[in-house]
Amino acid sequence: MAKLRLNALNDVLHRKPKHMKELQERVSQYFGRNTFNLKIMREYLSEVAYKSVKSAINNGTSVSRDIADQVATSMKDWAISKGATHYTHWFQPLTGTTAEKHDGFFKPIGPGEAIERFEGSLLVQQEPDASSFPNGGIRNTFEARGYTAWDPSSPAFVIGKTLCIPTIFIAYTGEALDHKMPLLKALHSVENAAVKVCQYFDKNVKKVGTTLGWEQEYFLVDSALFNARPDLQLTGRAVLGHAPAKGQQLDDHYFGSIPERATAFMREFEYESHLLGIPVTTRHNEVAPNQFECAPMFEEVNIANDHNLLLMDVMEKVARKHNFRVLLHEKPFAGLNGSGKHNNWSLSTDTGVNLLQPGKNPKSNLQFLTFFINTIKAIHDNADVLRASIASAGNDHRLGANEAPPAIISVFIGSQLTQMLDNLEKSITAGKMTPDDKTALKLDIGKIPELLLDNTDRNRTSPFAFTGNKFEFRAVGSAQNCGHPMMVLNTIVAKQLEDFKASVDKRIAGGDKKDEAILKELQALIKDSKKIRFEGNGYGEEWVEEAKKRGLSNLKDTPRALDVWSKKETKKLFSDMGILTDIEIEARHEIELENYILKLQIEARIMGDLVKNHIIPATIEYQSKVIKNIEGLMATFGKEEGEKFAKTQLLIVKSISKHLNTLNDLVNEMVEERKKANKIEDTRKKAYAYCDNVKVYFEKIRYHADKLEMQVDDEMWPLPKLREMLFTK
Ligand code: ADP
Ligand code: MG
């Protein structure tokens, strides 16, 4: 098999960048061209239908059957004009990716005769044959069917020859089987709660929207090398492989000039993204070799999330055309930085105010502080659920591995805002505020914008950081559907805002003036949430100690992080808020554990396969060659002198034998543990077993395999090396 590797390397050396043909148009001219957006709808729909869909988008109202028929017909005509022949409901099952099932528009109406048809009923609802999507037991216990339902708030789009309609995916009994439905509920919930709180400050606010700007990190690997690595093919991660002599220590890749082949790929996937209305604006190199990032202009959360999922798909498709494979895995290469997906999040009003942006006067700053402090309190109270929302086998490699935010959830706000909150906490004493107190406080609060202007401290080690006009959740994994952490974040903030409103109203009813009631309540929140705030180095050992003293959780692996879903309080929170029922939570917990087990099981298997079928045979072959050489030396010079001449060869043979035997033993032991784990019925216990008894072998096996990689003749080594995958251009 060494031949496969050498041929692949040869292929890579002869690659040329594949430039797309020069575009005659500017981005603004083709942006969103393949989406059935409002502009197109105005053209295609009657006035009544257009207004109805617009209201569905803006206010979440429902679309009547009649109107749905009109929309469906127009959508079909538009899609056919774009070359589409099929349509699909595009949904987000709990596997983490997106799913689609294509149906043709054409309908036979008689012998040799057909028409193109697409009715409202097909637009609004579909029943995919989705029995093999994970359901966590929901459809076994209830009805063995699920259906997809149109989400009018996210525009339909055409990819290739298919019209894709964003939908939610639910069981017949109503339980959500996807990420979109709970996300929509959470957004609705936080938006309602935020409007009520905004009313304290501005009666004109009628609507609040949530915004998300994600930053997608990824690696590119040449497809020939990718295909010669079974582990990358099956798991997206190199489970074995010695670190290259040069990794990222020189930092010479970061923001460096992007290699020409990669640029050609990026231009094309950006073009494809722009056609789909995905506002990708930024691209740059990341820290590790062959690692890159792209980011869009932020959008409303539901749309932004659909766009991220779509982008991941588009990237993979376009990459193949350029003889690349995209690795979205959180940790494809040991020893190099992994990939994350920062989620920048904020709230904004229909009056054009970003609620996490300090304002121009004390009043709007008090509003800013209200949302700012409530968010911190929400994280404080629900850090474990937030941690659970980003738990996955892949992300376990990043969190707490001194390169990404730690598994300990904390909030960074910068020194000036820390000072501000400290002042606020101290400045209000029990009882009524004096006019002087109030003036001083208002002055203080009024200072925020100028303070923030020179706020340049951007702590990169914090999992949840305030970055001037938004919070940035940095612990999200690169392969993840942001819908899940966004659902959790928005739910906990909604809950906090509701509690805040209730407490402030109570204070007002007790005789406090509105401003005073708000300030006092904020003061209480600052006090109660203090321990979640951390400004220091999140990568340091001291923080682990300090966090422990503060009583913060440090849940390092997925099975432990997920345990919070079985707590009574968690279930109560999500059901009280109307986001997830107990059944849905239990199902999700089960599915995530199953995903975790399967991922580890596949990794363990491929690791065993690689060792037994690739590494051991190649090593033995090389060893035989060396032994032959030793024999030759002995035959030529006699035993005594021959042995002297063969000193190095003998050492090699011994060293190789040592690693070979240990490696084989370790793989056998791992297989035994895997077998034991597989027999466990209880999913949670099984996940723990995989984590504690199987996964622990990965590092050990890798150590010996990587030692052999350094000893066996390079020509005979069967797998592309990390150096080759990362540096060969
Ligand atoms: P970084 O320094 O972490 O790379 P950037 O300043 O490049 O961050 O911005 C990252 C993302 O934050 C972008 O996608 C941007 O659109 C998004 N962003 C900016 N303002 C907001 C906001 N109000 N709400 C949500 N996302 C936002
Ligand atoms: Mg960022």
Coordinates of C-alpha atoms in Angstrom, one line a residue, residues 57-419:
I57 CA -41.5 35.7 8.0
N58 CA -41.7 38.8 10.2
N59 CA -44.3 37.9 12.7
G60 CA -44.5 34.1 12.6
T61 CA -48.1 34.2 11.4
S62 CA -49.4 31.1 9.6
V63 CA -49.9 30.8 5.9
S64 CA -53.3 29.6 4.8
R65 CA -53.7 26.5 2.5
D66 CA -54.9 28.7 -0.3
I67 CA -51.9 31.0 -0.2
A68 CA -49.6 28.0 0.3
D69 CA -50.9 26.7 -3.1
Q70 CA -50.0 29.9 -4.7
V71 CA -46.6 30.1 -3.1
A72 CA -45.9 26.5 -4.2
T73 CA -46.8 27.1 -7.8
S74 CA -44.7 30.2 -7.9
M75 CA -41.8 28.5 -6.2
K76 CA -42.0 25.7 -8.7
D77 CA -42.1 28.1 -11.7
W78 CA -39.2 30.0 -10.4
A79 CA -37.2 26.9 -9.6
I80 CA -37.8 25.4 -13.0
S81 CA -36.6 28.7 -14.5
K82 CA -33.4 28.0 -12.6
G83 CA -33.1 24.6 -14.1
A84 CA -34.6 22.6 -11.2
T85 CA -36.3 19.3 -11.9
H86 CA -36.7 18.1 -8.3
Y87 CA -37.6 19.5 -4.9
T88 CA -36.8 18.4 -1.4
H89 CA -37.6 19.3 2.1
W90 CA -34.3 20.2 3.6
F91 CA -34.1 19.4 7.3
Q92 CA -31.8 19.1 10.3
P93 CA -32.1 15.7 11.9
L94 CA -30.2 15.0 15.1
T95 CA -27.3 13.4 13.3
G96 CA -25.8 16.9 13.1
T97 CA -25.8 17.2 9.3
T98 CA -28.7 18.1 7.0
A99 CA -30.9 15.7 5.2
E100 CA -32.9 15.8 2.0
K101 CA -35.1 13.5 0.0
H102 CA -35.6 14.4 -3.6
D103 CA -38.9 14.2 -5.5
G104 CA -39.5 15.1 -9.1
F105 CA -41.8 17.9 -10.1
F106 CA -43.1 15.9 -13.0
K107 CA -46.2 13.9 -12.6
P108 CA -47.4 11.4 -15.2
I109 CA -51.0 12.1 -16.1
G110 CA -51.6 9.5 -18.7
P111 CA -49.7 7.2 -21.0
G112 CA -46.7 9.1 -22.3
E113 CA -47.9 12.3 -20.8
A114 CA -46.6 14.3 -17.8
I115 CA -46.9 17.7 -16.3
E116 CA -44.8 19.6 -13.8
R117 CA -46.7 20.0 -10.5
F118 CA -46.1 21.2 -7.0
E119 CA -49.0 22.0 -4.7
G120 CA -49.3 23.8 -1.4
S121 CA -49.7 20.5 0.4
L122 CA -46.3 19.3 -0.9
L123 CA -44.7 22.6 0.2
V124 CA -46.2 22.7 3.6
Q125 CA -45.8 19.1 4.7
Q126 CA -44.0 16.0 3.7
E127 CA -43.4 12.6 5.1
P128 CA -39.9 11.6 4.4
D129 CA -39.1 7.9 4.7
A130 CA -37.0 8.9 7.7
S131 CA -37.3 5.8 9.8
S132 CA -33.5 5.5 10.1
F133 CA -32.9 9.0 11.5
P134 CA -32.1 9.0 15.2
N135 CA -35.2 9.6 17.3
G136 CA -34.0 8.5 20.8
G137 CA -36.9 6.1 21.2
I138 CA -39.6 8.7 20.5
R139 CA -41.0 7.1 17.4
N140 CA -40.7 3.6 18.8
T141 CA -42.8 4.4 21.7
F142 CA -45.3 6.5 19.9
E143 CA -45.9 6.5 16.2
A144 CA -43.3 5.2 13.7
R145 CA -43.6 8.3 11.5
G146 CA -42.3 11.8 11.3
Y147 CA -43.0 14.6 9.0
T148 CA -41.3 17.8 7.8
A149 CA -43.0 21.1 7.7
W150 CA -42.2 24.3 5.8
D151 CA -40.3 27.1 7.7
P152 CA -41.4 30.2 5.7
S153 CA -38.9 32.4 7.6
S154 CA -36.0 30.8 5.8
P155 CA -35.9 31.3 2.0
A156 CA -36.1 28.2 -0.3
F157 CA -33.1 27.9 -2.6
V158 CA -32.0 26.0 -5.7
I159 CA -28.8 23.9 -5.6
G160 CA -27.9 22.1 -8.8
K161 CA -31.2 20.8 -10.1
T162 CA -33.0 20.7 -6.8
L163 CA -35.3 23.2 -5.1
C164 CA -34.6 22.9 -1.4
I165 CA -37.2 24.0 1.1
P166 CA -36.1 24.6 4.7
T167 CA -38.3 22.6 7.1
I168 CA -38.7 21.4 10.6
F169 CA -38.8 17.7 11.3
I170 CA -41.3 16.4 13.9
A171 CA -42.9 13.2 15.0
Y172 CA -46.6 12.8 14.4
T173 CA -47.2 13.2 18.1
G174 CA -45.5 16.6 17.9
E175 CA -42.1 15.9 19.4
A176 CA -39.2 17.7 17.6
L177 CA -36.8 15.3 15.8
D178 CA -34.5 18.1 14.7
H179 CA -32.5 21.1 15.7
K180 CA -34.6 23.7 14.0
M181 CA -37.9 23.4 15.8
P182 CA -36.6 23.9 19.3
L183 CA -34.4 26.7 18.0
L184 CA -37.4 28.5 16.6
K185 CA -39.2 28.1 19.9
A186 CA -36.2 29.4 21.9
L187 CA -35.8 32.4 19.6
H188 CA -39.5 33.2 19.9
S189 CA -39.2 33.0 23.7
V190 CA -36.2 35.2 24.1
E191 CA -37.6 37.8 21.7
N192 CA -40.8 38.0 23.6
A193 CA -39.0 38.3 26.9
A194 CA -36.6 40.9 25.5
V195 CA -39.5 43.1 24.1
K196 CA -41.0 43.2 27.6
V197 CA -37.8 44.3 29.2
C198 CA -37.2 46.9 26.4
Q199 CA -40.5 48.4 27.3
Y200 CA -38.9 49.8 30.5
F201 CA -36.7 51.9 28.3
D202 CA -38.5 52.5 25.1
K203 CA -42.2 52.0 24.5
N204 CA -41.7 52.0 20.7
V205 CA -39.9 48.7 20.7
K206 CA -42.4 46.1 19.3
K207 CA -40.0 43.4 18.2
V208 CA -36.6 42.1 19.2
G209 CA -34.5 39.9 16.9
T210 CA -31.6 37.6 17.8
T211 CA -28.4 37.7 15.7
L212 CA -25.7 35.2 15.0
G213 CA -22.4 35.6 13.2
W214 CA -20.5 32.4 13.1
E215 CA -16.8 31.9 12.2
Q216 CA -16.2 28.6 10.5
E217 CA -12.7 27.0 10.8
Y218 CA -11.7 24.1 8.6
F219 CA -8.7 22.3 7.2
L220 CA -8.0 21.5 3.5
V221 CA -6.3 18.2 2.5
D222 CA -5.6 17.1 -1.0
S223 CA -8.1 14.5 -2.0
A224 CA -5.5 11.9 -3.1
L225 CA -3.8 12.0 0.3
F226 CA -7.2 12.0 2.0
N227 CA -8.1 8.9 0.0
A228 CA -5.0 7.1 1.1
R229 CA -5.9 7.7 4.8
P230 CA -8.8 5.4 5.8
D231 CA -9.1 7.1 9.1
L232 CA -9.7 10.5 7.5
Q233 CA -12.2 8.9 5.2
L234 CA -14.2 7.3 8.0
T235 CA -13.8 9.7 10.9
G236 CA -12.5 13.0 9.5
R237 CA -9.6 12.8 11.8
A238 CA -6.1 11.3 11.6
V239 CA -6.2 8.8 14.5
L240 CA -2.5 8.0 14.0
G241 CA 0.5 10.0 12.6
H242 CA 3.6 11.5 14.0
A243 CA 3.6 15.3 14.4
P244 CA 5.6 17.0 11.7
A245 CA 9.0 18.4 12.6
K246 CA 7.5 21.8 11.9
G247 CA 4.0 22.4 13.1
Q248 CA 2.6 25.8 13.8
Q249 CA 5.4 27.0 16.1
L250 CA 6.6 29.6 13.7
D251 CA 3.1 31.0 13.3
D252 CA 3.9 31.6 9.7
H253 CA 0.6 30.4 8.3
Y254 CA -1.6 32.6 10.4
F255 CA -3.0 35.4 8.3
G256 CA -0.2 34.6 5.7
S257 CA -0.9 34.7 2.0
I258 CA -3.4 32.0 1.1
P259 CA -1.9 29.4 -1.2
E260 CA -3.1 29.7 -4.8
R261 CA -5.0 26.4 -5.0
A262 CA -6.8 27.2 -1.8
T263 CA -7.7 30.7 -3.0
A264 CA -9.2 29.2 -6.2
F265 CA -11.3 26.9 -4.1
M266 CA -12.4 29.7 -1.8
R267 CA -13.4 32.0 -4.6
E268 CA -15.6 29.3 -6.0
F269 CA -17.3 28.3 -2.8
E270 CA -17.8 32.0 -1.9
Y271 CA -19.4 32.5 -5.3
E272 CA -21.7 29.5 -4.7
S273 CA -22.5 30.8 -1.2
H274 CA -23.3 34.2 -2.5
L275 CA -25.7 32.8 -5.1
L276 CA -27.4 31.2 -2.1
G277 CA -27.6 34.5 -0.2
I278 CA -25.0 33.5 2.3
P279 CA -23.2 36.7 3.2
V280 CA -19.7 35.3 3.5
T281 CA -17.3 38.2 3.7
T282 CA -14.1 37.2 5.4
R283 CA -11.5 34.6 4.7
H284 CA -8.1 34.1 6.1
N285 CA -5.5 31.5 7.1
E286 CA -5.7 30.1 10.6
V287 CA -2.9 29.2 13.0
A288 CA -2.3 25.6 11.9
P289 CA -0.9 24.8 8.4
N290 CA -3.6 24.3 5.9
Q291 CA -6.2 25.6 8.3
F292 CA -8.5 28.4 7.2
E293 CA -11.5 30.4 8.4
C294 CA -14.4 32.1 6.8
A295 CA -17.1 34.3 8.3
P296 CA -20.2 36.0 7.1
M297 CA -21.9 39.2 8.0
F298 CA -24.2 38.3 10.9
E299 CA -27.9 37.5 10.3
E300 CA -31.0 36.6 12.2
V301 CA -30.1 33.4 14.1
N302 CA -32.4 30.9 12.3
I303 CA -31.3 32.1 8.9
A304 CA -27.6 32.4 10.0
N305 CA -27.8 28.8 11.2
D306 CA -29.4 27.5 8.0
H307 CA -26.7 29.4 6.1
N308 CA -23.9 27.8 8.1
L309 CA -25.3 24.3 7.5
L310 CA -25.6 25.1 3.8
L311 CA -22.1 26.5 3.7
M312 CA -20.6 23.4 5.1
D313 CA -22.3 21.4 2.4
V314 CA -21.3 23.8 -0.4
M315 CA -17.7 23.8 0.9
E316 CA -17.5 20.0 0.7
K317 CA -19.0 19.9 -2.8
V318 CA -16.8 22.6 -4.2
A319 CA -13.7 21.2 -2.5
R320 CA -14.0 18.0 -4.5
K321 CA -13.9 19.9 -7.7
H322 CA -10.6 21.4 -6.6
N323 CA -9.2 18.0 -5.6
F324 CA -9.5 19.0 -1.9
R325 CA -11.3 17.5 0.9
V326 CA -12.6 19.8 3.7
L327 CA -12.1 18.6 7.2
L328 CA -14.7 20.1 9.5
H329 CA -13.7 17.8 12.4
E330 CA -12.8 19.6 15.6
K331 CA -9.4 18.0 15.8
P332 CA -8.1 16.4 12.6
F333 CA -4.4 16.5 13.6
A334 CA -3.0 15.9 17.0
G335 CA -0.4 18.5 18.0
L336 CA -1.9 21.2 15.9
N337 CA -4.8 23.5 16.7
G338 CA -8.2 22.2 16.3
S339 CA -11.1 23.9 14.6
G340 CA -13.9 25.8 16.3
K341 CA -16.9 27.8 15.3
H342 CA -17.2 31.0 17.3
N343 CA -20.8 32.0 17.7
N344 CA -21.2 35.8 17.9
W345 CA -24.5 36.5 19.4
S346 CA -26.6 39.6 20.2
L347 CA -30.1 41.0 20.4
S348 CA -31.4 43.9 18.4
T349 CA -34.7 45.9 18.3
D350 CA -36.9 46.9 15.5
T351 CA -36.0 50.5 16.4
G352 CA -32.4 49.7 15.2
V353 CA -30.7 49.3 18.6
N354 CA -28.2 46.5 19.3
L355 CA -29.1 45.7 22.9
L356 CA -25.5 44.6 23.6
Q357 CA -24.0 47.8 22.3
P358 CA -23.4 50.5 24.8
G359 CA -25.5 53.6 23.9
K360 CA -25.0 57.3 23.8
N361 CA -26.7 58.3 27.0
P362 CA -27.2 57.0 30.5
K363 CA -30.7 55.7 29.6
S364 CA -29.6 53.6 26.7
N365 CA -26.6 52.5 28.7
L366 CA -28.8 51.3 31.4
Q367 CA -30.7 49.3 28.8
F368 CA -27.3 47.9 27.6
L369 CA -26.3 47.0 31.1
T370 CA -29.6 45.3 31.7
F371 CA -29.2 42.9 28.8
F372 CA -25.5 42.5 29.5
I373 CA -25.8 41.6 33.1
N374 CA -28.8 39.4 32.5
T375 CA -26.9 37.4 30.0
I376 CA -24.0 36.9 32.5
K377 CA -26.5 35.8 35.1
A378 CA -28.1 33.4 32.6
I379 CA -24.7 31.8 32.0
H380 CA -23.9 31.7 35.7
D381 CA -27.1 29.8 36.5
N382 CA -26.9 27.5 33.5
A383 CA -23.3 27.0 32.8
D384 CA -23.7 23.2 32.7
V385 CA -26.4 23.1 30.1
L386 CA -24.4 25.5 28.0
R387 CA -21.4 23.2 28.3
A388 CA -23.6 20.2 27.4
S389 CA -24.8 22.0 24.3
I390 CA -21.3 21.9 22.8
A391 CA -20.4 18.4 23.9
S392 CA -19.3 16.0 21.2
A393 CA -16.6 13.3 20.7
G394 CA -14.8 15.7 18.4
N395 CA -15.0 18.8 20.6
D396 CA -13.7 16.8 23.6
H397 CA -10.3 17.0 21.9
R398 CA -10.4 20.8 22.0
L399 CA -12.0 21.8 25.2
G400 CA -9.5 22.0 27.9
A401 CA -6.6 21.0 25.6
N402 CA -4.8 24.4 26.1
E403 CA -5.6 25.6 22.6
A404 CA -9.3 26.3 22.8
P405 CA -11.5 27.5 25.6
P406 CA -11.5 25.2 28.6
A407 CA -14.3 23.0 29.4
I408 CA -14.9 25.3 32.3
I409 CA -17.6 27.8 31.3
S410 CA -16.8 31.4 32.4
V411 CA -17.5 34.9 31.1
F412 CA -14.9 37.5 30.1
I413 CA -16.0 41.1 29.9
G414 CA -12.8 43.1 29.9
S415 CA -11.3 45.3 32.6
Q416 CA -13.4 48.4 32.1
L417 CA -16.7 46.7 32.3
T418 CA -15.4 44.7 35.2
Q419 CA -14.7 48.0 36.9

